CSV table of C-alpha atoms and ligand atoms in Angstrom, one decimal:
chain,number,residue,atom,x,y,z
A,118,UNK,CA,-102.2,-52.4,-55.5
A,119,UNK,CA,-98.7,-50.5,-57.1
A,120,UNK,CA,-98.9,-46.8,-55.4
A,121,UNK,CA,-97.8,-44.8,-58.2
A,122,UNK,CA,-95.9,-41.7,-58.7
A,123,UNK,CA,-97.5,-38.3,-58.6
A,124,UNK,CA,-95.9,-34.8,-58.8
A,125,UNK,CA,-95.4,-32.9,-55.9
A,126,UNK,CA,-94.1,-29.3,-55.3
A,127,UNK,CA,-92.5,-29.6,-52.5
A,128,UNK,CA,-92.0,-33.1,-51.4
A,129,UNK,CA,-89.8,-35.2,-53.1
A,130,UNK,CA,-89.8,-39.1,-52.2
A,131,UNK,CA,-88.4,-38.9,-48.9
A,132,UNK,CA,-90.1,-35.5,-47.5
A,133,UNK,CA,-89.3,-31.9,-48.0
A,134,UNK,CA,-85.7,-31.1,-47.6
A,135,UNK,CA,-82.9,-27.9,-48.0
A,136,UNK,CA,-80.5,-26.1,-46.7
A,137,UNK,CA,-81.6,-25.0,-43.2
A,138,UNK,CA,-82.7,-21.0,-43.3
A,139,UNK,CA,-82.0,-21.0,-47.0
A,140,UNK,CA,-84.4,-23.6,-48.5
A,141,UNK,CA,-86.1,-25.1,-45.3
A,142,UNK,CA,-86.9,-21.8,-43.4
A,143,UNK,CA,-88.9,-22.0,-40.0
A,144,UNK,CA,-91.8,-20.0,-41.9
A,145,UNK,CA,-91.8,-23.0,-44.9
A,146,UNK,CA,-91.8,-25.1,-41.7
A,147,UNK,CA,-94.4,-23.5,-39.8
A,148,UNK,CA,-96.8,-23.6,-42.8
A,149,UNK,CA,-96.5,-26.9,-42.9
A,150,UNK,CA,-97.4,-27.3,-39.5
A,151,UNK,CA,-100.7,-25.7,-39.7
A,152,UNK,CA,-101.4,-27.7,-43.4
A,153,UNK,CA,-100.8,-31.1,-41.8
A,154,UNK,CA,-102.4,-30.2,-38.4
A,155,UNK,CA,-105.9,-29.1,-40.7
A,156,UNK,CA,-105.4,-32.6,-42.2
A,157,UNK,CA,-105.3,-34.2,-39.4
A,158,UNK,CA,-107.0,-33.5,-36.3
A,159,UNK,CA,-105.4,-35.1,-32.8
A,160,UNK,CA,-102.6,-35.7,-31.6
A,161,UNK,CA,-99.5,-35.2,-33.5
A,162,UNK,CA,-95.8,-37.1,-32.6
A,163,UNK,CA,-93.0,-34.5,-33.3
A,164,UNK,CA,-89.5,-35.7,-33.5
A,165,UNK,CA,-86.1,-35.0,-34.7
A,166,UNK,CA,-82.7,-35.7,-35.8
A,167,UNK,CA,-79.9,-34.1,-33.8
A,168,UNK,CA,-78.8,-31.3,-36.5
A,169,UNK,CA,-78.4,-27.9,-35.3
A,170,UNK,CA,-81.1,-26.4,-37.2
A,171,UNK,CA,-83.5,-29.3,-35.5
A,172,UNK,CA,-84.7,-27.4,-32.4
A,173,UNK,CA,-85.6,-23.8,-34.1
A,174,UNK,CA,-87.1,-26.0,-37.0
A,175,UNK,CA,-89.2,-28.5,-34.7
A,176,UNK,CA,-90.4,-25.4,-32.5
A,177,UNK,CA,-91.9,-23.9,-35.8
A,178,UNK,CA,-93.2,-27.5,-36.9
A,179,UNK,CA,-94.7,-27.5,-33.2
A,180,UNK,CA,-96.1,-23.9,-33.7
A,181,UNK,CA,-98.2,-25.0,-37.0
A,182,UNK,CA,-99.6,-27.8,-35.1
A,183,UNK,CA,-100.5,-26.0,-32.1
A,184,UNK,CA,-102.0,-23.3,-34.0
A,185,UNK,CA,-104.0,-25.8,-36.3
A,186,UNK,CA,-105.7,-27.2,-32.7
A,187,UNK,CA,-103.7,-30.1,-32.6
A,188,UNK,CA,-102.0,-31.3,-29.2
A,189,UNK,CA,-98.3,-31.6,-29.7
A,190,UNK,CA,-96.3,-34.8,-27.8
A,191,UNK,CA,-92.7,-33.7,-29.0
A,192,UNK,CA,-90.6,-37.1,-28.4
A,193,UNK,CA,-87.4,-35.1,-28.8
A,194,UNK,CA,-84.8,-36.5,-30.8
A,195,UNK,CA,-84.8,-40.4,-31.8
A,196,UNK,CA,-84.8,-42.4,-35.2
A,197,UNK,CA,-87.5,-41.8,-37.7
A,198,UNK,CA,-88.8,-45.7,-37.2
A,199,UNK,CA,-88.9,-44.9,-33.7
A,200,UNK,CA,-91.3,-42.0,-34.1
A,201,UNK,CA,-93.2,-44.5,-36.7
A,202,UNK,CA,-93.6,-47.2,-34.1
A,203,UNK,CA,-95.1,-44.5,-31.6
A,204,UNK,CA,-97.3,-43.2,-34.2
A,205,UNK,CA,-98.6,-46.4,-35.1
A,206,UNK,CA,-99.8,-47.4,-31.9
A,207,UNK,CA,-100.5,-44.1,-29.8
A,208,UNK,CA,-100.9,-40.9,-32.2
A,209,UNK,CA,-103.2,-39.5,-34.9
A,210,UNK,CA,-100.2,-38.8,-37.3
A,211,UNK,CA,-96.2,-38.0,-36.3
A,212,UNK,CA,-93.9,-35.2,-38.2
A,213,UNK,CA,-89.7,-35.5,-38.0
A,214,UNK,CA,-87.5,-32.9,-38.9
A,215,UNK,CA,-84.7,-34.8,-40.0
A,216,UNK,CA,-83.0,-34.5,-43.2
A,217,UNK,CA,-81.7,-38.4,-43.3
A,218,UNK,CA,-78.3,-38.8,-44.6
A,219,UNK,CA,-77.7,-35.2,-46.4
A,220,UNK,CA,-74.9,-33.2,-45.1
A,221,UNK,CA,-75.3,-30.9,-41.7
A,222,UNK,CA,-76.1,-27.8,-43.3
A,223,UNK,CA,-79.4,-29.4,-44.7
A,224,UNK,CA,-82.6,-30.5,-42.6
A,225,UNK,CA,-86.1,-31.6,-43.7
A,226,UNK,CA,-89.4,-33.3,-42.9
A,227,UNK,CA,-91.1,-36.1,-43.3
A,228,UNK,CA,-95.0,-36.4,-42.5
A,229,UNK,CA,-95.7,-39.9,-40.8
A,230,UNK,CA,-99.4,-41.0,-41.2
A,231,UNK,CA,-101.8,-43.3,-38.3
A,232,UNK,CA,-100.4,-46.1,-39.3
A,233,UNK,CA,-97.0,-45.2,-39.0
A,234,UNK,CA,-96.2,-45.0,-42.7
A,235,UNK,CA,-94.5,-41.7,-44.2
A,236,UNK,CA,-97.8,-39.4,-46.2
A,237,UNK,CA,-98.5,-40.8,-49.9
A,238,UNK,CA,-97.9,-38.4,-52.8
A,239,UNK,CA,-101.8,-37.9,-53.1
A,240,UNK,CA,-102.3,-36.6,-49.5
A,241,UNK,CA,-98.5,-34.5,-49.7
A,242,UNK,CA,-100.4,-32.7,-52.8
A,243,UNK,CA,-103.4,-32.2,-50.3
A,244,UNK,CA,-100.7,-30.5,-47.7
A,245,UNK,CA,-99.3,-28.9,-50.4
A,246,UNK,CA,-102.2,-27.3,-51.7
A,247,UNK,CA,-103.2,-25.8,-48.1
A,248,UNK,CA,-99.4,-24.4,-48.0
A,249,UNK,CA,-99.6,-22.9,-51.7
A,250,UNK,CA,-103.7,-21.5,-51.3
A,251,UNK,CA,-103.1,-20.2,-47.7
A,252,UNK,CA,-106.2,-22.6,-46.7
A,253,UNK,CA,-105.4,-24.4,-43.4
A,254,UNK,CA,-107.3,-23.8,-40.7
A,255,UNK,CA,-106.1,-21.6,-37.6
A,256,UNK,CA,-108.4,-22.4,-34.3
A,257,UNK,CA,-109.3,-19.7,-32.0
A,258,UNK,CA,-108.3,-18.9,-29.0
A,259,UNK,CA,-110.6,-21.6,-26.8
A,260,UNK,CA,-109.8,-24.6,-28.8
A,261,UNK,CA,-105.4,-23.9,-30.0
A,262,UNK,CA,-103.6,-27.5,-28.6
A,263,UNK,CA,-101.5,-28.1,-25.4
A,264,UNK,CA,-97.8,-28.9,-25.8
A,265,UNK,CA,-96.5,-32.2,-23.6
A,266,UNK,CA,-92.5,-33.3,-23.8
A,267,UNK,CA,-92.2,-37.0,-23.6
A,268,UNK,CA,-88.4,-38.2,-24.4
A,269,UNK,CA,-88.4,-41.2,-23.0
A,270,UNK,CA,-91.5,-42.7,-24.7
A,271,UNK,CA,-88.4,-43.8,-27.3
A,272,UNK,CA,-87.8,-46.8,-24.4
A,273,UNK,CA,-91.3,-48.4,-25.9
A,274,UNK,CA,-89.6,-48.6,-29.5
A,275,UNK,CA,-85.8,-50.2,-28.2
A,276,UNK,CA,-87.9,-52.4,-25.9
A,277,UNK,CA,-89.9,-53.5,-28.7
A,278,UNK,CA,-87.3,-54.4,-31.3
A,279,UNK,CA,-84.9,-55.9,-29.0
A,280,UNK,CA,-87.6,-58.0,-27.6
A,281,UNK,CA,-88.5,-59.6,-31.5
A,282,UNK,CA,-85.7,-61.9,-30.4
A,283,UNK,CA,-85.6,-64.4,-28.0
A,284,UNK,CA,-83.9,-63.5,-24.8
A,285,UNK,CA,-80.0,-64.2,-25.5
A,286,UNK,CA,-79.8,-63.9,-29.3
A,287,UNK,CA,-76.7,-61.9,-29.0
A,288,UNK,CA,-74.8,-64.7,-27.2
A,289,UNK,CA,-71.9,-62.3,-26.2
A,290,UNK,CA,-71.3,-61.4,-30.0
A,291,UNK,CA,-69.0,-58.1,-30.1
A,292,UNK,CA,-70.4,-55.7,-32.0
A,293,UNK,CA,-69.3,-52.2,-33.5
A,294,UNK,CA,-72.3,-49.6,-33.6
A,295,UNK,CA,-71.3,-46.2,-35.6
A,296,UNK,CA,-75.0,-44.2,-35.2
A,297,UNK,CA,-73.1,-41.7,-37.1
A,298,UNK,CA,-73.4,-39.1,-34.4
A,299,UNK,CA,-76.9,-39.4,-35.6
A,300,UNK,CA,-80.5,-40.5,-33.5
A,301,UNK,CA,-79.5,-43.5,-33.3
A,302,UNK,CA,-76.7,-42.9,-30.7
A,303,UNK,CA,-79.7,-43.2,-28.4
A,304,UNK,CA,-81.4,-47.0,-29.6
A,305,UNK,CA,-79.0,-48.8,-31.2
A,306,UNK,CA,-76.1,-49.5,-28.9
A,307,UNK,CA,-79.2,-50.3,-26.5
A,308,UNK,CA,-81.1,-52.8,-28.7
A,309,UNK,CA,-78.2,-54.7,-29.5
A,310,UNK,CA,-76.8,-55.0,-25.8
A,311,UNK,CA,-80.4,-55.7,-24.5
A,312,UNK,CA,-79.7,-58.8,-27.3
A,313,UNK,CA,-77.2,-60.0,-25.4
A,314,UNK,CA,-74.1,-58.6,-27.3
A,315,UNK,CA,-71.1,-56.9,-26.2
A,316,UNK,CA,-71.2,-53.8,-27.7
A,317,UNK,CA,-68.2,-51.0,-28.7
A,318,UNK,CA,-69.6,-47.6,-30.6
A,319,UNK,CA,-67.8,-44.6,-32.0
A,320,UNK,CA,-69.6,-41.2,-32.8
A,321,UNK,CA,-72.3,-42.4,-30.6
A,322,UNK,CA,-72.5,-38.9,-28.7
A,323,UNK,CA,-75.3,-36.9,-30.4
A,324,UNK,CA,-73.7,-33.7,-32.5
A,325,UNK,CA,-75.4,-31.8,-35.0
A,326,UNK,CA,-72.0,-30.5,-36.4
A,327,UNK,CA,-71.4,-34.3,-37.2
A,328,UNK,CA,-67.8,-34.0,-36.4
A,329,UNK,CA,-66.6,-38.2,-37.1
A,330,UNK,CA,-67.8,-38.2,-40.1
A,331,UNK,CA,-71.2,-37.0,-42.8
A,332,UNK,CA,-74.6,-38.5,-41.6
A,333,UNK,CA,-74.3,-40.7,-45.1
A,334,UNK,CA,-72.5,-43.8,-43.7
A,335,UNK,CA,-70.8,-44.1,-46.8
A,336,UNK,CA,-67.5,-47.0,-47.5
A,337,UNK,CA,-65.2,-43.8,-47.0
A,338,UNK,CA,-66.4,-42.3,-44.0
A,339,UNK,CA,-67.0,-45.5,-42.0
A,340,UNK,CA,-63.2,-46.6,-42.5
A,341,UNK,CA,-62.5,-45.7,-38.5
A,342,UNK,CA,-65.2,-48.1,-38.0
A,343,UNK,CA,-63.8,-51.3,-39.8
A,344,UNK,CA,-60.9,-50.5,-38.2
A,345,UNK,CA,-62.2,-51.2,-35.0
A,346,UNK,CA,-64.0,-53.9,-36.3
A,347,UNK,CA,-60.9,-55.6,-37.2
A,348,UNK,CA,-58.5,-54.3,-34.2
A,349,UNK,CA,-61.4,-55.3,-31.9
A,350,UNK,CA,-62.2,-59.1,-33.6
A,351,UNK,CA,-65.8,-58.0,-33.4
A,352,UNK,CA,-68.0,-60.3,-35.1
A,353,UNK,CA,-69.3,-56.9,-37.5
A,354,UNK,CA,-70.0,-53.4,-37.5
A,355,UNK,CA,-73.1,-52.0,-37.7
A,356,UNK,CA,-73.5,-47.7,-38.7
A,357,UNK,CA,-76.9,-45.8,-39.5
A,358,UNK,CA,-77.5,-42.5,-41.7
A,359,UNK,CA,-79.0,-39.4,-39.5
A,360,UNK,CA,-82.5,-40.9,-38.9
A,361,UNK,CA,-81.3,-44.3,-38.9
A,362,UNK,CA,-84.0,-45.6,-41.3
A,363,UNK,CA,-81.2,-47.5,-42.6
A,364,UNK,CA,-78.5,-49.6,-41.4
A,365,UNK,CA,-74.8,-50.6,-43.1
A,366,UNK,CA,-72.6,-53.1,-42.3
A,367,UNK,CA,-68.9,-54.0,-41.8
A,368,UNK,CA,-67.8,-57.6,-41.7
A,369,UNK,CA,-65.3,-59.4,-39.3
A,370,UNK,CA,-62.9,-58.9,-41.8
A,371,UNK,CA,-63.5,-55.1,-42.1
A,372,UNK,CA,-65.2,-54.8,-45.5
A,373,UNK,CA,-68.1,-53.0,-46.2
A,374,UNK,CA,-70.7,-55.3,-46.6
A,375,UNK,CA,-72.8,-53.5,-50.3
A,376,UNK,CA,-76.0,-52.5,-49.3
A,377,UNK,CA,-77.7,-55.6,-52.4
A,378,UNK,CA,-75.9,-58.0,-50.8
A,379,UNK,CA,-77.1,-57.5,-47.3
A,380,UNK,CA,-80.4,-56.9,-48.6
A,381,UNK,CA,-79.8,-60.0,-50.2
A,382,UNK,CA,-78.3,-62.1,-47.2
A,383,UNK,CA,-82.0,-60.5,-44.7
A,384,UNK,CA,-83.9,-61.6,-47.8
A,385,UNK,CA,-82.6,-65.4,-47.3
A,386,UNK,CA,-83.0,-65.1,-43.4
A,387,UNK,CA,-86.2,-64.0,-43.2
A,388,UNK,CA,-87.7,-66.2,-46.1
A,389,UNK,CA,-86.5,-69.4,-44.9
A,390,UNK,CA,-89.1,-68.8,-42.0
A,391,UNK,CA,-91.9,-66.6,-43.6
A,392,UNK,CA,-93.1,-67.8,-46.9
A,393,UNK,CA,-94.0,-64.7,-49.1
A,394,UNK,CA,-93.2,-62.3,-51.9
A,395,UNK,CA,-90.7,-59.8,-51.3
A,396,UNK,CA,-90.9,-56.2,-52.6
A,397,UNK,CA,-88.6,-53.7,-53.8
A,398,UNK,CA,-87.7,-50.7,-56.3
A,399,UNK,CA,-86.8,-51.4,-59.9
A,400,UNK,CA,-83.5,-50.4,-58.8
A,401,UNK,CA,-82.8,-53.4,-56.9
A,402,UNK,CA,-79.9,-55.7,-57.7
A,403,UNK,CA,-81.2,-59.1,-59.0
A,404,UNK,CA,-79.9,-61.2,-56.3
A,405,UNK,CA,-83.1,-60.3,-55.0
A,406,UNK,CA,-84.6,-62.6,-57.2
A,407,UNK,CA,-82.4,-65.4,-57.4
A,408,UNK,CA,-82.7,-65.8,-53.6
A,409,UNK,CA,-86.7,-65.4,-53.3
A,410,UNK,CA,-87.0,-68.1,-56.0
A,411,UNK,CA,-84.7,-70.3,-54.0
A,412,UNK,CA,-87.5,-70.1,-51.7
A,413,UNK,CA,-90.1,-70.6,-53.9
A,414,UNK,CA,-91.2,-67.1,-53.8
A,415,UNK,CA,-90.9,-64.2,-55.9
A,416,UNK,CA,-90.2,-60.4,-56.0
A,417,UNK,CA,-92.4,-57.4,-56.7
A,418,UNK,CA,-91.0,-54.4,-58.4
A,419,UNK,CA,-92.1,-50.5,-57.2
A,420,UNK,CA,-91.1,-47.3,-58.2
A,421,UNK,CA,-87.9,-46.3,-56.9
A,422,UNK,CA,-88.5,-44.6,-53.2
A,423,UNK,CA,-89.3,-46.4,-49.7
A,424,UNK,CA,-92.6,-44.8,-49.5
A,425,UNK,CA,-93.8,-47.0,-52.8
A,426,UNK,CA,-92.4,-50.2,-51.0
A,427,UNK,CA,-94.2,-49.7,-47.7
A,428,UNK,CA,-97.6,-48.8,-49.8
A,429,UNK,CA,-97.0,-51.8,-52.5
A,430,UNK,CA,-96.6,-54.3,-49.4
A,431,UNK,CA,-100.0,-52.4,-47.7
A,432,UNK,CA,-101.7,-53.2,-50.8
A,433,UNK,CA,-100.7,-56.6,-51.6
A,434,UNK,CA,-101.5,-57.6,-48.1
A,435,UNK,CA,-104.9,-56.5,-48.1
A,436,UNK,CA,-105.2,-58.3,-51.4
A,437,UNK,CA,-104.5,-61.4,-49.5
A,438,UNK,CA,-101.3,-62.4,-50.7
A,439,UNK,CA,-98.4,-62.5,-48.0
A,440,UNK,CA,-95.5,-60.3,-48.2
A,441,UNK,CA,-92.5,-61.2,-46.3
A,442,UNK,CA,-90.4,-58.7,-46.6
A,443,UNK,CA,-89.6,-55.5,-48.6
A,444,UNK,CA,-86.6,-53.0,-49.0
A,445,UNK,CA,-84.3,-50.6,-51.3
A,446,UNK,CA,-80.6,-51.6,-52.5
A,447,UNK,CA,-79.1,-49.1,-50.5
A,448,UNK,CA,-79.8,-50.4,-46.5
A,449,UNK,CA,-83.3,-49.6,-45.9
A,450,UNK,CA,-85.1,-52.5,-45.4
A,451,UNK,CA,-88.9,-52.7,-44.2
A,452,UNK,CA,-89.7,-55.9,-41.6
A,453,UNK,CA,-93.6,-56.3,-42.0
A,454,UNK,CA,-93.9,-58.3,-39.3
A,455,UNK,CA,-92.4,-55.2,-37.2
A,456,UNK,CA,-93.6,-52.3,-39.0
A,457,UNK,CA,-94.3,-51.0,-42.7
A,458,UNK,CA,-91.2,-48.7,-42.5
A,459,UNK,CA,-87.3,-49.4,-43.0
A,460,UNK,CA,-85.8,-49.4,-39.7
A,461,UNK,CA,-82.3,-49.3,-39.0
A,462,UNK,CA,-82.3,-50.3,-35.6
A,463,UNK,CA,-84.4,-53.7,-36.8
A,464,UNK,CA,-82.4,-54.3,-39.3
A,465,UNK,CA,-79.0,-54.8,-36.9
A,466,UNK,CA,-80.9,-56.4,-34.8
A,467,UNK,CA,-82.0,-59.4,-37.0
A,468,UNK,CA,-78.1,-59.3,-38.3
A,469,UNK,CA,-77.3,-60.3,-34.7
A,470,UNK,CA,-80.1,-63.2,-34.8
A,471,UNK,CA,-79.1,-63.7,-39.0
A,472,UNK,CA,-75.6,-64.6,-37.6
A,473,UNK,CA,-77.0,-66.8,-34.9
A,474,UNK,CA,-78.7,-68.6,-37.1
A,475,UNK,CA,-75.8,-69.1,-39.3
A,476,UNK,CA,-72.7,-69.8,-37.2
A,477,UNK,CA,-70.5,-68.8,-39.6
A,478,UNK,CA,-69.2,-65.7,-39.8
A,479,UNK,CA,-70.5,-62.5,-41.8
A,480,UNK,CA,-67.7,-62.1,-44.3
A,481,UNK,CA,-68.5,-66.5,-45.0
A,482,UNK,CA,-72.1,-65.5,-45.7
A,483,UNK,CA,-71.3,-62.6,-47.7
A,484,UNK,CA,-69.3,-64.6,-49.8
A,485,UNK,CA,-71.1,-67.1,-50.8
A,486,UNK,CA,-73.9,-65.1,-52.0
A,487,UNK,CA,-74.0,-65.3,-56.0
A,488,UNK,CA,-72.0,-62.3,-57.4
A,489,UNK,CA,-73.0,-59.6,-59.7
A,490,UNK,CA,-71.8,-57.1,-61.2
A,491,UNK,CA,-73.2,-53.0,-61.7
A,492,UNK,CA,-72.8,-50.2,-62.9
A,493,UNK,CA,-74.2,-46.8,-61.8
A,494,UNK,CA,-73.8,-43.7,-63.3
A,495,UNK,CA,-76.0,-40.6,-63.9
A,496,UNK,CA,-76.1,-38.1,-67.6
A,497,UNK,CA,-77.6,-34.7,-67.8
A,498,UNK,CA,-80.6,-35.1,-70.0
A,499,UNK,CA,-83.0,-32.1,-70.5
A,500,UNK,CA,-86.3,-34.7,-72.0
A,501,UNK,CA,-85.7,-37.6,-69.2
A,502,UNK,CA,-89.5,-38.5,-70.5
A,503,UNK,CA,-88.5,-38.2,-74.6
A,504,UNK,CA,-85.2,-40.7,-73.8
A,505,UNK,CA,-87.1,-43.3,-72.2
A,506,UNK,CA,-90.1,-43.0,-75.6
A,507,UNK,CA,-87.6,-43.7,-77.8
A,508,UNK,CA,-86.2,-46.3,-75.4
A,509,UNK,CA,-89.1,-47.6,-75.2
A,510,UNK,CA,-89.4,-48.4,-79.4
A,511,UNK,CA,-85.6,-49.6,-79.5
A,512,UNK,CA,-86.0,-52.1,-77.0
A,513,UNK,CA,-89.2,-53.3,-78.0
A,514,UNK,CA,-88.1,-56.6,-78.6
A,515,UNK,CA,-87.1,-57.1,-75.2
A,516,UNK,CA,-89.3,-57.8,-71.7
A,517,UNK,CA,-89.7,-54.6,-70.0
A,518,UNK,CA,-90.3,-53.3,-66.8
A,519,UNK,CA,-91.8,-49.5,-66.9
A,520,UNK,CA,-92.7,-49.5,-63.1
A,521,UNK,CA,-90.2,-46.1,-63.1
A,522,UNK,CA,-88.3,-45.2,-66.5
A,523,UNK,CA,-87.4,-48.3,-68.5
A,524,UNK,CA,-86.1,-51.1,-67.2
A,525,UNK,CA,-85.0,-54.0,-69.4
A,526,UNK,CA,-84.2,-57.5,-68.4
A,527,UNK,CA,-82.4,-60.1,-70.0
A,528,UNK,CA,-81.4,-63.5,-69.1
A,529,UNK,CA,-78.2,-62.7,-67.5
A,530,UNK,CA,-78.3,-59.0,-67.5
A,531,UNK,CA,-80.8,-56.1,-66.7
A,532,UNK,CA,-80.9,-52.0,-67.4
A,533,UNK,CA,-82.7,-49.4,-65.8
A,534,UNK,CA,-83.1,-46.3,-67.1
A,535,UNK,CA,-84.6,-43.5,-65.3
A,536,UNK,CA,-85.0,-39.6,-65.3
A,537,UNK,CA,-84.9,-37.6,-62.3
A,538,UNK,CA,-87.8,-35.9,-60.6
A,539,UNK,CA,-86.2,-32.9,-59.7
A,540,UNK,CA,-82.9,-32.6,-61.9
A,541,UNK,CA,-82.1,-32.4,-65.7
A,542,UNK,CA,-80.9,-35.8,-65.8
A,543,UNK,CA,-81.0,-39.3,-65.9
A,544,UNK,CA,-79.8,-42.1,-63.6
A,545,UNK,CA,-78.2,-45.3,-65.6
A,546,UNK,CA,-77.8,-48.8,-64.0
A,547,UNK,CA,-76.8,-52.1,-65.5
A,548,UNK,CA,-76.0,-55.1,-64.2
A,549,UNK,CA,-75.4,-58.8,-64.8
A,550,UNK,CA,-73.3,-61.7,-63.8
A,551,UNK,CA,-69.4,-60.7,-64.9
A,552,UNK,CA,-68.1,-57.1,-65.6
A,553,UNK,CA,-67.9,-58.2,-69.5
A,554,UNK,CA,-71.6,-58.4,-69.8
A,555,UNK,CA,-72.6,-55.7,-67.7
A,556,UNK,CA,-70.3,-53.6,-69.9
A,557,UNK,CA,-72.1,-55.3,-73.3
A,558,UNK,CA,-75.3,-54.3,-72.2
A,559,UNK,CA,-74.0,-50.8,-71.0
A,560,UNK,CA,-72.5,-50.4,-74.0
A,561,UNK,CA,-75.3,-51.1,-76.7
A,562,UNK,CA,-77.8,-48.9,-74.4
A,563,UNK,CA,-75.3,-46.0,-74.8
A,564,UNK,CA,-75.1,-46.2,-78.1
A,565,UNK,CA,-79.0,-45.7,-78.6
A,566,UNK,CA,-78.9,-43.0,-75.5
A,567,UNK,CA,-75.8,-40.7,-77.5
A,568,UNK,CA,-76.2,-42.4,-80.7
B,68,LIG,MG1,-82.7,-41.9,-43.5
């Protein structure tokens, strides 16, 4: 059921990503190309953000493919759930070069499989293997694949989420989109006025050089935003990272609305209609729990990374038991009755239809959710696995979690503990009700991590 965590050389949990022409070369890019197009025979989706280093990197992508005998359909540039959706239901597998929310100097890509998920670690250590043993396959002359541009298929994808709703949801509500200069510029000012909203958007031309503010829409960088939320009276504001897999929010008051807590406010939404468990990292605030029991469901811990969401919810559906929803603590949040990816431009959407629902406004609802208090933090620890043994022993006592490092959970308070896959050190999370016994638990965890 739980898809668990393998190494991999190359791809980390979101794809492969570097600095463009340093770490992420067109050669690196190519090979990857031919190594997924030997995988998987057919027609392959390319897409892309709108970073500088996009079309020289999607040309080599292309190149692999092509060379491979795969027929190309390059979409251009839109959101990574766009070229998901496409795959899904007209493609044998889909490649983006997008490096999400990293800064502009960096690019990446991320491997989208039939069914419109991103690859699994066991088939990324497949295409890894052909990259590293020089084994994929080159066609010959007779049989290398045709090349056809189709931009505007990303019509099929804003018509689709836009038309989850019924016809009106947006009831004239002013909205704020920030796509971040991003793919989004081009689906989510659309989807929410095809709602029925009024929209506004800033840094909705797409730019590479990013010039309004980094692709990570971050409480700093989307300060221009809230204040057009406010100056405007719009009822929020919505702004994506660089692929637009995930989506942020800024109240009618101008507040950045934490990613938990609008995890946590979509959570209550969708269960009161869909009965089902919800799934998400270990890393995931506990409000995630208090609200699926209020609706008599439960939640169902993954390894931190989307990829081990969208696989745990595959697998518990075809075990029979229904998932209703799934997501990360940071924005991405996967709508199963949409697609088994997080999608940005779904997840404004069903804010607008959350908020008409609710008739109250967002900074009400936000409110009122139960509060909680964490802290983040990361130490540089050569023997991530040797900590989390001897964590293991000391907390013994208590009910733990060991989905991904150590994760200990309390009455009031949890801990997660957790060593990085591709740097010396260790990430450290604690939270709990008050700022007092967060810092108790913090504090007594330290003390057995530098004793
Ligand atoms: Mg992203």
């Amino acid at each position: 059921m739980e898809e668990k965590k393998l190494e991999k050389r190359l791809f980390g949990t979101n794809g492969v990503r570097g600095v463009a022409g340093k770490d992420l070369t067109p050669a690196l890019v190519l090979s990857i190309g031919t190594a997924l197009g030997s995988m998987r025979p057919g027609t392959i989706a390319v897409g892309r953000d709108t970073r500088t280093s996009g079309p020289a990197l999607a040309s080599a992508l292309k190149a692999g493919l092509l060379s491979a005998g795969c027929d190309v359909v390059d979409l251009g540039v839109l959101p990574t759930p766009a070229l998901q959706y496409l795959v899904r239901d007209h493609f044998d597998a889909g490649a983006v070069v997008t490096a999400s929310h990293n800064p502009p100097e960096y690019n990446g890509i991320k491997v989208v499989e039939p069914d419109g998920t991103e690859m699994g670690d066991e088939q990324c250590i497949v295409l890894e293997d052909h990259i590293f043993k020089g084994t994929a396959c080159h066609a010959p002359w007779d049989r290398v694949g045709r090349e056809v541009a189709a931009p505007s298929m990303v019509e099929e994808y804003v018509k689709a989420v836009a038309g989850s709703f019924p016809p009106g949801t947006g009831d004239g509500r002013l909205v704020v989109a920030d796509p971040g200069c991003g793919a989004a510029a081009l689906t989510t000012p659309d989807i929410l006025t095809r709602m029925g909203c009024r929209v506004f958007s800033l840094n909705s031309q797409m730019d590479g050089t990013f010039p309004g503010r980094l692709p990570e829409p971050s409480p700093e960088g989307l300060a221009p935003l809230a204040d057009l939320v406010k100056t405007t009276g719009a009822d929020f504001g919505v702004a994506h990272d660089g692929d637009a897999d995930r989506a942020v929010f800024i109240d009618d008051r101008g507040r950045f609305v934490e990613e938990n807590r609008q995890f946590g406010l979509i959570a209550d939404f969708i269960c009161r209609t869909q009965k089902g468990v919800v799934v998400t990292p270990v890393s995931t605030s506990r409000l995630i729990e208090v609200i699926a029991r209020r609706h008599g469901s439960r939640v169902v811990y993954t390894a931190v990374g989307s990829i081990y969401v969208a696989r745990t919810m595959i697998g518990l559906s075809t075990e029979g038991t229904t998932v209703a929803f799934g997501g990360e603590g940071n924005g991405g949040l996967i709508f199963p009755g949409h697609q088994l990816c997080r999608d940005g431009g779904m997840t404004a959407a069903t804010m607008v239809a959350l908020l008409a629902h609710a008739r109250q406004p967002l900074s009400a609802l936000v409110d009122a959710l139960p509060q909680f208090f964490m802290i983040k933090e990361k130490l540089r620890e050569k023997d991530g696995s040797g900590l989390i043994k001897r964590l293991i022993e000391v907390f013994s006592g208590d009910s733990l979690d060991l989905t991904d490092g150590i994760r200990i959970n309390r009455e009031d308070s949890w801990a997660l503990v957790r060593p990085s896959g591709t740097e010396p050190l260790v990430r450290v999370m604690v939270e709990s009700v008050s700022e007092t016994r967060a810092r108790e638990l913090y504090e007594e965890l330290m003390g057995h991590i530098r004793p």
